[in-house]
XYZ file of C-alpha atoms in Angstrom:
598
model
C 6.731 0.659 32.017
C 3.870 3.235 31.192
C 4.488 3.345 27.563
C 5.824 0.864 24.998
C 8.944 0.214 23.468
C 9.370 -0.621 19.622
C 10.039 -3.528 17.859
C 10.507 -2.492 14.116
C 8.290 -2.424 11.854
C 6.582 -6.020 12.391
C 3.518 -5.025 11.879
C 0.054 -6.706 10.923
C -2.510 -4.685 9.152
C -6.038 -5.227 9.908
C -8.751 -2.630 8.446
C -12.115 -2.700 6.309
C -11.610 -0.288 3.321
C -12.512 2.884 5.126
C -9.616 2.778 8.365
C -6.940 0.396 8.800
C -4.756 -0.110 11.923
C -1.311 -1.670 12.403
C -1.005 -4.657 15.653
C 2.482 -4.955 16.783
C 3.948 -8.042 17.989
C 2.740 -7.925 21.411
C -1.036 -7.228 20.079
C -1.091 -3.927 20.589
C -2.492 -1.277 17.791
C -0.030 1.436 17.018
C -1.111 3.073 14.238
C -4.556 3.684 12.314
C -6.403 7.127 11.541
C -9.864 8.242 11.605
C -12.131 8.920 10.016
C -10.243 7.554 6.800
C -6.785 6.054 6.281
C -5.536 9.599 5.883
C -6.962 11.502 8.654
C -5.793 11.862 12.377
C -4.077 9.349 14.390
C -6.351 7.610 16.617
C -3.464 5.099 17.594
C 0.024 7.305 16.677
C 2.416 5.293 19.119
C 4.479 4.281 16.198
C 5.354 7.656 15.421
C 5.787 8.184 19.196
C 9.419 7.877 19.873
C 11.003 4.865 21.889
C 8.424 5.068 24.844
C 5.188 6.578 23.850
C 2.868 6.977 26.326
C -0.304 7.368 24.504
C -1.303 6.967 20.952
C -1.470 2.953 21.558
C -4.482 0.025 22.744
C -3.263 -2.798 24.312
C -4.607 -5.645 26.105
C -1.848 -7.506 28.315
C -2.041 -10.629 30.148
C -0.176 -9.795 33.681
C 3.595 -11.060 33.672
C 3.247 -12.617 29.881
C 5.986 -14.180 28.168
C 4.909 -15.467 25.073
C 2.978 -14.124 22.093
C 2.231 -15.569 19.015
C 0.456 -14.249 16.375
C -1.339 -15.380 12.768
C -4.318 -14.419 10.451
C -7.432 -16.164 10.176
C -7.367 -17.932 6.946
C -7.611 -15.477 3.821
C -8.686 -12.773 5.956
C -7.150 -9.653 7.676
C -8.207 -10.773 10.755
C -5.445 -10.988 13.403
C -5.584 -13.760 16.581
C -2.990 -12.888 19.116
C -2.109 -15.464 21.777
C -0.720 -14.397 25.002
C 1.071 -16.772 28.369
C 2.476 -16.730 31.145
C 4.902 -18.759 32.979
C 2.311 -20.128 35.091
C 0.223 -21.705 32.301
C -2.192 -19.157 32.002
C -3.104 -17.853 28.897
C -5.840 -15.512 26.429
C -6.558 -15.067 23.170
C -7.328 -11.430 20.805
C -9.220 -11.661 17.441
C -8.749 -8.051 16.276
C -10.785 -6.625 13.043
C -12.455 -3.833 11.444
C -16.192 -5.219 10.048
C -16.643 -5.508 6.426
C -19.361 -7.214 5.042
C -22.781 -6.401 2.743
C -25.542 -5.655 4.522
C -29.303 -4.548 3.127
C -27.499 -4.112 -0.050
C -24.675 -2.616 0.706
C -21.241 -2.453 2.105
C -21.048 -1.990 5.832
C -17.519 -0.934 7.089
C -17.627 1.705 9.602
C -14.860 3.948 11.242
C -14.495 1.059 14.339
C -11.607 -1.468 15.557
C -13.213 -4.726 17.017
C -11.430 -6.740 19.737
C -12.479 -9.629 21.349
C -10.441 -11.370 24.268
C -11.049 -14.967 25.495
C -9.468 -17.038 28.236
C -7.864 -19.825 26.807
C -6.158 -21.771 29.389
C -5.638 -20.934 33.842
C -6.805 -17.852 35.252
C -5.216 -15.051 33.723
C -5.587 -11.669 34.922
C -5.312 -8.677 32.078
C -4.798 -5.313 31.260
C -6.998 -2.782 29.252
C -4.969 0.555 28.282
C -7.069 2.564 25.489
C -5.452 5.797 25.633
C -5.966 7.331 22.114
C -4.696 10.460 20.804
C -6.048 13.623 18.769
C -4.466 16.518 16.965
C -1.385 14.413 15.301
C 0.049 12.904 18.668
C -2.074 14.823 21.669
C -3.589 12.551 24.284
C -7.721 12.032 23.628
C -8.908 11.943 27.181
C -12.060 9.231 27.803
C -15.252 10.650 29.617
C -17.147 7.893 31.044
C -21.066 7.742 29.336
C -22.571 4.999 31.398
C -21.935 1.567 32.137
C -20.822 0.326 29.116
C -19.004 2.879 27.245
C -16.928 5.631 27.095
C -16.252 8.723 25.079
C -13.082 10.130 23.500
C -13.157 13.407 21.722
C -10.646 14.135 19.035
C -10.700 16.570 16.174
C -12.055 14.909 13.317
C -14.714 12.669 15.041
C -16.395 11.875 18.700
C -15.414 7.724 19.143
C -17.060 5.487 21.416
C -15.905 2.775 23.474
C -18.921 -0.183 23.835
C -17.417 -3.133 25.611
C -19.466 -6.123 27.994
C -15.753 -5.185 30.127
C -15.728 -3.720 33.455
C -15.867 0.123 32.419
C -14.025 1.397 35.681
C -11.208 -1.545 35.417
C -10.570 -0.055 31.392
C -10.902 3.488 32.399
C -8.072 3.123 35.288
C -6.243 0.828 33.620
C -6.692 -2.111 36.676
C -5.244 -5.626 35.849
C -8.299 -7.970 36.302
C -9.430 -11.572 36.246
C -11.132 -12.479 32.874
C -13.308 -15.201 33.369
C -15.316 -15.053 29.982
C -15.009 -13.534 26.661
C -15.004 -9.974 26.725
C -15.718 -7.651 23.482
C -14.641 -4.130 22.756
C -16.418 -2.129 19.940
C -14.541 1.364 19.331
C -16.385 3.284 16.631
C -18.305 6.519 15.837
C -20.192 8.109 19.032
C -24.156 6.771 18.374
C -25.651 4.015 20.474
C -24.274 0.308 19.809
C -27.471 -1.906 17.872
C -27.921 -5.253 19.697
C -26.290 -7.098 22.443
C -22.558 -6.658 21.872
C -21.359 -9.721 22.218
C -23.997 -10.896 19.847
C -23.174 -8.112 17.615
C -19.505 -8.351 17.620
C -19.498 -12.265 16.964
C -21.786 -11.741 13.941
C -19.612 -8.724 12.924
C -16.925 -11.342 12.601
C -18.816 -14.229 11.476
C -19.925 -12.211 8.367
C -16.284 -10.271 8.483
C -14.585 -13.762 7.699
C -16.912 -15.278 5.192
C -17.122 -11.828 2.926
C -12.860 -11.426 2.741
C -13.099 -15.220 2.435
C -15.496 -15.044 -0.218
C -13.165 -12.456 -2.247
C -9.875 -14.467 -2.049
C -11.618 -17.351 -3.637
C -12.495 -15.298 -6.728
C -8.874 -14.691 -7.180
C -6.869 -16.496 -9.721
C -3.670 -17.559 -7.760
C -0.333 -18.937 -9.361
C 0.159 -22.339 -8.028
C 3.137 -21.552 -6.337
C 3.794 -19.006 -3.756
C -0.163 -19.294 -2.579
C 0.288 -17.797 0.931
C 2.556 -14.421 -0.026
C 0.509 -13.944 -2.879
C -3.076 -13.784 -1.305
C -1.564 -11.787 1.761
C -0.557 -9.282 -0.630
C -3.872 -9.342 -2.238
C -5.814 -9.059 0.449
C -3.358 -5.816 1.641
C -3.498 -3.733 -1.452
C -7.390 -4.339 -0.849
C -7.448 -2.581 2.728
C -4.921 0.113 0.967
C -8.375 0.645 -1.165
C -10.620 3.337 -0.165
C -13.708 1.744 -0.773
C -15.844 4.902 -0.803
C -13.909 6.449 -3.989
C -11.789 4.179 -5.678
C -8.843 5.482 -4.527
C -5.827 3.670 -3.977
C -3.023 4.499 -0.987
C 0.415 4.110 -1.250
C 0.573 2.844 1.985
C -0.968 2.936 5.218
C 1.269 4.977 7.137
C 2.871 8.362 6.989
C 6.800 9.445 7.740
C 8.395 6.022 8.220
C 12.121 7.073 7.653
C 13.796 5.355 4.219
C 17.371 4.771 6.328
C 17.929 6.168 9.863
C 17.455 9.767 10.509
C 17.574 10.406 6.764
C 15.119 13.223 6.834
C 13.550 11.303 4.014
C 10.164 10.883 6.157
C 7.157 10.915 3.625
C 3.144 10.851 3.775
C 2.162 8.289 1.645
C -1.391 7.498 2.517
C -2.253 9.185 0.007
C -3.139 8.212 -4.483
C -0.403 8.443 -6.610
C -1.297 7.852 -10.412
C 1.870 5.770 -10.474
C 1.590 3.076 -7.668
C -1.918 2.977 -8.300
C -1.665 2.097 -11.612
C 0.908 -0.597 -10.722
C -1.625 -2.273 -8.048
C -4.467 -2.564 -10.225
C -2.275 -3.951 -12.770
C -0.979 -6.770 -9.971
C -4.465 -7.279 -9.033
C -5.806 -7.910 -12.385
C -3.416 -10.362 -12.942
C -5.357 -12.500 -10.169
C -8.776 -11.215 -11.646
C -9.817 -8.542 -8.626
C -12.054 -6.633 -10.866
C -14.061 -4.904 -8.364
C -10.520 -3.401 -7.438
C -10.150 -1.903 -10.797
C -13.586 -0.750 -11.319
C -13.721 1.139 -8.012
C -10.244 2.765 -9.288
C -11.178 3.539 -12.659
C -14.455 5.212 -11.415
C -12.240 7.517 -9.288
C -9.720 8.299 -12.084
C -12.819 9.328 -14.671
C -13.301 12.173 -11.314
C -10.015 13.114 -11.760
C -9.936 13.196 -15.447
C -12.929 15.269 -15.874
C -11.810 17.759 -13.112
C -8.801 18.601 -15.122
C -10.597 19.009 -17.947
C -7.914 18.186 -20.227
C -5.307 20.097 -18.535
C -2.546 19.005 -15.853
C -3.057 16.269 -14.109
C -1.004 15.971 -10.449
C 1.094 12.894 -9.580
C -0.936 12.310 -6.840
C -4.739 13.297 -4.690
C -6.576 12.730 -1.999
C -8.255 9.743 -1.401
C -11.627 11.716 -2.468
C -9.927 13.438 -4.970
C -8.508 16.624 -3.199
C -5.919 18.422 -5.551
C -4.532 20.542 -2.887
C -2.544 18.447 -0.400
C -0.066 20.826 1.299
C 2.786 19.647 3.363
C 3.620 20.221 7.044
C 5.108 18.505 9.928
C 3.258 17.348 13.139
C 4.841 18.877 16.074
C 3.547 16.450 19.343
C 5.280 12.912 17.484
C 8.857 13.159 17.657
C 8.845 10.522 15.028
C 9.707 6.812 14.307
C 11.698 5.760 16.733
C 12.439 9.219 17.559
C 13.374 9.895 13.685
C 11.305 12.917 12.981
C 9.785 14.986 11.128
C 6.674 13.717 10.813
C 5.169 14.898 7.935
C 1.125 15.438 6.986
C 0.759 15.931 3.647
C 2.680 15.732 0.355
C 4.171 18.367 -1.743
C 4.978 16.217 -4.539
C 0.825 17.334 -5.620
C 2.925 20.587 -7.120
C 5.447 18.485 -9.058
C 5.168 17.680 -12.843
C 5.355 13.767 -13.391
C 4.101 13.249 -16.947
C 4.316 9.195 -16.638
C 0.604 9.926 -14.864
C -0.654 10.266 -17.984
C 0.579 7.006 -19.422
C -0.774 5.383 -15.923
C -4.160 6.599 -16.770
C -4.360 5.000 -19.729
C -2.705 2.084 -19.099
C -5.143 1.669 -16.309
C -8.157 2.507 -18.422
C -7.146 0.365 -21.359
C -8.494 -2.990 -20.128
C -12.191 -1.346 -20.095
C -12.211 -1.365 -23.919
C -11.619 -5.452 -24.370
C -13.231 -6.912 -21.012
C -16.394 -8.024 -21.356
C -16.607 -9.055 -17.914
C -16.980 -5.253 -16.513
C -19.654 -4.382 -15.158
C -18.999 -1.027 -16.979
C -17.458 -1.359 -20.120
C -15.484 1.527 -21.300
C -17.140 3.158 -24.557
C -16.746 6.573 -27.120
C -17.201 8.989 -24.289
C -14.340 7.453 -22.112
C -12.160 7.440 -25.398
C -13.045 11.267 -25.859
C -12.210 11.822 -22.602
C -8.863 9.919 -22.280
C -8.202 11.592 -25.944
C -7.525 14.835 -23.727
C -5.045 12.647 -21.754
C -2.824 11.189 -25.021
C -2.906 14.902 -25.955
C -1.138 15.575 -23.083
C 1.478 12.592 -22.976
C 2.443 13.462 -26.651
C 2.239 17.352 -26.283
C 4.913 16.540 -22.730
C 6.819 13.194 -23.152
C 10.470 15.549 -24.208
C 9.272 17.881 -21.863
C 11.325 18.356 -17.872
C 9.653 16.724 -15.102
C 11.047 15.636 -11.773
C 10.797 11.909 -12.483
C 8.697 9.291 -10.680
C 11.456 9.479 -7.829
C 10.020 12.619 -7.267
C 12.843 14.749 -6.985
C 12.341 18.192 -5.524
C 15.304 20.383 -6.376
C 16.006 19.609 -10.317
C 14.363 18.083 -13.143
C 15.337 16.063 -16.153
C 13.380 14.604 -19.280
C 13.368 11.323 -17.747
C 13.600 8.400 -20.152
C 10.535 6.532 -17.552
C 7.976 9.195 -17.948
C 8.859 9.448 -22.019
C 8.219 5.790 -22.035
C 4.660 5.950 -20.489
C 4.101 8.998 -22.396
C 4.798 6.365 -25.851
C 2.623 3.676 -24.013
C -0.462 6.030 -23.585
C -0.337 6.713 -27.454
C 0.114 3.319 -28.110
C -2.226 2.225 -26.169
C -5.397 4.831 -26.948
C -3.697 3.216 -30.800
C -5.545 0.416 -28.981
C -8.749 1.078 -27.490
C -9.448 3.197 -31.006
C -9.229 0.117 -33.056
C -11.161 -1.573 -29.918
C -14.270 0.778 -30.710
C -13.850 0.396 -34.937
C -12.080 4.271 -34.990
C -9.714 3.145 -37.900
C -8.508 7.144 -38.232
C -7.955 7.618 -34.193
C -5.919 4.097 -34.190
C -3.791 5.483 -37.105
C -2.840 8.749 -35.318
C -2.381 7.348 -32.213
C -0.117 4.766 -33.627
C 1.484 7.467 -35.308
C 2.296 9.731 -32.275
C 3.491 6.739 -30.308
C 5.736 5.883 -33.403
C 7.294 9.682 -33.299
C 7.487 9.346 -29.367
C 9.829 5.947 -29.865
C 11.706 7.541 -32.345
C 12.657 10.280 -29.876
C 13.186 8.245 -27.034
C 15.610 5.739 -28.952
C 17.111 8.907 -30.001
C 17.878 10.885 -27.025
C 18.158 8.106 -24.117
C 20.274 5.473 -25.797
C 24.083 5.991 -25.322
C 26.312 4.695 -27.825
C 29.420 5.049 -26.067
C 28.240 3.040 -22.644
C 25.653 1.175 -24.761
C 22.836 1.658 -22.470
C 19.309 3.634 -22.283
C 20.107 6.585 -19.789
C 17.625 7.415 -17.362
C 17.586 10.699 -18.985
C 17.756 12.455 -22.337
C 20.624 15.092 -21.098
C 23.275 12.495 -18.995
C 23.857 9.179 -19.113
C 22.188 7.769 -15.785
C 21.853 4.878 -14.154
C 18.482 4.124 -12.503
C 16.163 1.029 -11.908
C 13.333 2.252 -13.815
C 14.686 2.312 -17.086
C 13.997 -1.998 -16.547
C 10.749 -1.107 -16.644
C 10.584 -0.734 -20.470
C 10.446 -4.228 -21.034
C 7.106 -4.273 -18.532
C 5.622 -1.131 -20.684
C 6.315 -3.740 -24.131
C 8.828 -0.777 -25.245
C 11.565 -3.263 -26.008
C 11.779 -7.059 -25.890
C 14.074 -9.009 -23.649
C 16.096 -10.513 -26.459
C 16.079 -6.964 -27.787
C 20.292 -5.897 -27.395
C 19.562 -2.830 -25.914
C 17.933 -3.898 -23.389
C 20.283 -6.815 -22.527
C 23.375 -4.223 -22.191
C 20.980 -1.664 -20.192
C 20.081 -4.590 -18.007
C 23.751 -5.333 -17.401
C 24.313 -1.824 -16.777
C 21.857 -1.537 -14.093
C 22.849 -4.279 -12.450
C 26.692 -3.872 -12.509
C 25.905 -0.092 -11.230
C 22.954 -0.664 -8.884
C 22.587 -4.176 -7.270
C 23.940 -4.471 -3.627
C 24.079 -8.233 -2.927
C 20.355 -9.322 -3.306
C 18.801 -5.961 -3.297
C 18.732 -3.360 -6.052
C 18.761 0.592 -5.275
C 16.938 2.739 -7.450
C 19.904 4.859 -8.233
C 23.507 5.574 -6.699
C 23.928 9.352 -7.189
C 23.338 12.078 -4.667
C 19.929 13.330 -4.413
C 18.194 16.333 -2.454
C 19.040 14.458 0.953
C 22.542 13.120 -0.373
C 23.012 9.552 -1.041
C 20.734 7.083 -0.617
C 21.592 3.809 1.660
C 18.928 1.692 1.458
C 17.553 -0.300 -1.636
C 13.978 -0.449 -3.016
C 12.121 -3.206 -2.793
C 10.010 -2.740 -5.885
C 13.522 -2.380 -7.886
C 14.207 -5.550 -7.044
C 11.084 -7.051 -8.486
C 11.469 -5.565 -11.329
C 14.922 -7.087 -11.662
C 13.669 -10.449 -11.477
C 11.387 -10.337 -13.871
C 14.435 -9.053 -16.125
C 16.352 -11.940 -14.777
C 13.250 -14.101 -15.981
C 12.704 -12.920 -19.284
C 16.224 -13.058 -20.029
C 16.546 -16.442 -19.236
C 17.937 -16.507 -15.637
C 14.580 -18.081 -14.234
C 16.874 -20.339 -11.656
C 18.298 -16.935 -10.367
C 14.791 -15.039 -10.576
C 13.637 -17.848 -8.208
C 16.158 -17.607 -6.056
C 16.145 -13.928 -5.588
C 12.405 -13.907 -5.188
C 12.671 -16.371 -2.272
C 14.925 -14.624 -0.470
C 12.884 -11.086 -0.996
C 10.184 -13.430 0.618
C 12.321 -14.028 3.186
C 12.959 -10.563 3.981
C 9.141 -10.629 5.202
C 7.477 -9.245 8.270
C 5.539 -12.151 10.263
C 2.348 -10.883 8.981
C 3.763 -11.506 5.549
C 4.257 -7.877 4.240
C 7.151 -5.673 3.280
C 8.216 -1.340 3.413
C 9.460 0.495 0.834
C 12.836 0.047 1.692
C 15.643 -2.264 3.247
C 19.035 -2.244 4.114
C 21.108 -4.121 2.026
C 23.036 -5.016 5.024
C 21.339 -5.942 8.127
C 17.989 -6.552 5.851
C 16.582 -4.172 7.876
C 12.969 -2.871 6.541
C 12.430 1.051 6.264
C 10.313 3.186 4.799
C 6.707 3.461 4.720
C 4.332 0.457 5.586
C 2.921 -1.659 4.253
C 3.925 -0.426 1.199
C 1.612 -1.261 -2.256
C 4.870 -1.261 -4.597
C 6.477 -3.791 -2.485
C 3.356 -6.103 -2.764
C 2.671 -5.524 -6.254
C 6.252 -7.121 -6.938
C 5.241 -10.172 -4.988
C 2.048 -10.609 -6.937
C 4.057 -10.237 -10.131
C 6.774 -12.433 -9.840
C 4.883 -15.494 -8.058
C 2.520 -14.794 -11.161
C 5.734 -14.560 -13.505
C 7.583 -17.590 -11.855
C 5.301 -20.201 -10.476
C 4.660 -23.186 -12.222
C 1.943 -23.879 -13.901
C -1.667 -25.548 -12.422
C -1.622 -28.158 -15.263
C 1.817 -29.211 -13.558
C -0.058 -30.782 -10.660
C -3.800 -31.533 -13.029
């Protein structure tokens, strides 16, 4: 076969902050953009159909039959293990360098690869055959005798390898009879002798990422999920800004040929807000300092006025939507889509995310930058906007496109971000701020306990015009806008899951939408049931619900947005920061604690 075939999304991420690519279970890379996580496919074989035949790197051992497949410990560094029937056998160690050097962080636009004979004398494969222009094969020009060239729109890369150039550029099986380094990054000269190079490169790769998992404060429980999640929603970090991806690919169908295809590597307020809030639970400051530093950008360019649902990863307002006419899609599931309209919608929970993510600046004394009277002018202009909007229409944080509703979710963070500016005002000794703040939140949880709570049903609607069922109404006992024994919340919670739980998994709602009805669950929904089912005193069914999300698992230890309810079938986008989030919060919720085993 000339192309590849897919498996499903098992996928293992590898990356450095800047690009990311995703391995797939034979070790080949099948996704990751250049020059940043949201640019142009360099690998776009995922997107390819059922046989791509370019948009892909592999390296195959002739006539393998076996692969196996696992991190290096507390690192995103992927080991792939291929053999053969005959005994012979090779090893990958895939990774994109991230370490500090002369100060500073060094993670260039470049995949690593090293192979290594491991056992016989296997023969292997090199087949780099890039693409350009969303899905267009990037030809290679030889430039000498140990690298070659491949052109594509956003950026010249360069192939340095200690390989046989002419057996990688015509794609020759050969005998690999020591280890053998591959260095594809930006189009400049390669510094030292590669092999060298590339060992340090991953030498200092694995101590820094090994370095940052032990400053993280773990739950005792649960170790393993919870520091693969960590270190994930740190590669869906773009170092550079702050900013904080959804998730690392783009137009991963929610259910088959749905339509429902999405770009999500881009920063929504919302998720965002919900990763830093995971992460901070294990103490990853640096994560929330880089963020906040990139929402103070966006706060001061809308200089008090509307703020969008999401950007671009350096901020970019504009982020129009088409669709990418070479990849006929996942698994042949098109469109593929580049870009995001939702940038035009009106989602007023942002504002409530911005504040809740800025709040923690006012108390920590651990920051590096604490948060003073200039940020609390400036996030001022923010509560004036919450209160000013929280009874206002919006289309909800589901983002739908063809109505809108005051949505009991976004009135809710509209409430926090006055309560919580209430907060940071009493923080800084502003006795007449804390009082109006208080105030407005006060008249904002008057109106929502008003106009979303249904006396007939006795539930919270999801909205202040119908009585709806949807997930995120749960999510007012995370925002501290009622208390678990609180009876509203206990008949809303029965509600919700009478209406919307499919066996294990929760959807977020089960009415039509702009694409009809949905068929696969949200992950994140779930989470947030369990830590209803926890604080509600189900923790024996929390547990068991949790383990069996972590069941639901790719190899590498990640989840989508989505699954089927049925076949547990992931969908969606990948790896997907809301999914991840809800591990980190629930082993953090659940586990036992360390004075259990002290």
């Amino acid at each position: 076969m000339s192309g590849i075939e897919h498996v499903g999304l098992d996928l293992w991420a590898i990356g450095n902050c800047q690009v990311s690519a995703l391995i797939d279970r034979k070790g080949r890379m099948v996704w990751g953009c250049v020059p940043r996580v949201d640019g142009d496919p360099l690998f776009s074989a995922l997107l390819g159909g059922n046989e791509p035949e370019s948009g892909f790197w592999s390296i195959e051992l002739e006539d393998a039959v076996e692969v196996t497949q696992r991190y290096r410990r507390n690192t995103p560094v992927l080991v792939t293990i291929q053999r053969d029937r005959a005994g012979n056998a090779i090893e990958i160690t895939d990774f994109s360098p991230w370490f500090r050097r002369d100060g500073r962080r060094y993670r260039p636009v470049a995949f690593a690869r090293m192979v290594r004979p491991i056992s016989g004398s296997p023969r292997i494969r090199v087949r780099l055959r890039p693409t350009r222009g969303w899905g267009q094969p990037a030809t290679g020009r030889v430039g000498g005798t140990s690298h070659v060239r491949y052109p594509t729109d956003a950026m010249v890369m360069r192939l340095t390898t200690d390989a046989p150039v002419g057996y990688v550029t015509e794609e020759r099986f050969f005998r690999i009879e020591r280890p053998l380094h591959f260095f594809l990054g930006p189009d400049e000269s390669f510094s030292g002798e590669i092999s060298q190079t590339v060992q340090s490169m991953l030498d200092r790769t694995l101590s820094e990422w090994r370095e940052w998992v032990r400053g993280l404060a773990i739950p005792l429980e649960w170790q393993d999920a919870v520091i693969r999640s960590a270190i994930t929603l740190r590669l869906c970090q773009h170092e550079e800004s702050g900013a904080i991806v959804a998730a690392l690919t783009t137009s991963i169908p929610e259910h088959a040929n749905s339509g429902r295809n999405w770009d999500y590597r881009y920063c929504w307020i919302r998720d965002a807000y919900y990763t830093v809030q995971a992460l901070n639970r294990l103490g990853a400051l640096d994560v929330l300092e880089g963020y906040l530093g990139y929402l103070r950008n966006i706060v001061d360019a809308a200089r008090g006025g509307h703020i969008q649902p999401l950007y671009g990863v350096l901020g970019e307002a504009a982020l129009p939507e088409g669709e990418a006419q070479h990849l006929p899609g996942y698994r042949g599931m098109g469109p593929v889509r580049v870009g995001n309209l939702a940038w035009e919608q009106i989602q007023h929970d942002a504002y409530g995310q911005i504040v809740l993510s800025n709040v923690q600046a006012f108390f920590d004394e651990r920051l590096l930058r604490k948060a003073g009277i200039e940020d609390f002018k400036a996030l001022e202009k923010v509560g004036e906007r919450a209160f000013e909007h929280h009874d206002k229409a919006d289309a909800g944080l589901w983002e739908l496109r063809t109505r809108q509703s005051v949505h009991t979710y976004s009135a809710a963070m509209c409430w926090a971000a006055c309560d919580r500016l209430a907060n940071a005002a009493q923080a800084l000794g502003l006795g007449d701020r804390a009082e109006l703040w208080a105030d407005r939140a006060d008249h904002v949880r008057a109106n929502i306990e008003t106009s979303a709570w249904r006396d007939d049903t006795q539930r919270l609607s999801a909205t202040f015009s119908g009585d709806d069922l949807d997930a995120s109404v749960i999510q007012l006992l995370d925002l501290r806008f009622l208390t678990p024994d609180d009876p509203r919340f206990r008949s809303t919670l029965t509600a919700v899951e009478e209406g919307l739980r499919r066996g294990s998994h929760m959807l977020r709602y089960a009415t039509q939408d702009d694409f009809g009805l949905p068929q696969t669950a949200f992950n994140v929904c779930t989470f947030w049931l369990i830590e209803a089912l926890h604080y509600t005193g189900r923790t024996d069914e929390a547990r068991a619900l949790f383990e069996e999300m972590l069941s639901r698992r790719t190899a590498a230890g990640l989840l989508s947005e989505d699954i089927d309810p049925q076949t547990g079938e992931l969908w969606g986008n990948y790896p997907q920061t809301y999914s991840l989030v809800g591990i980190v919060n629930c082993a953090v919720l659940l586990s036992k604690p360390w004075s259990a085993i002290r």
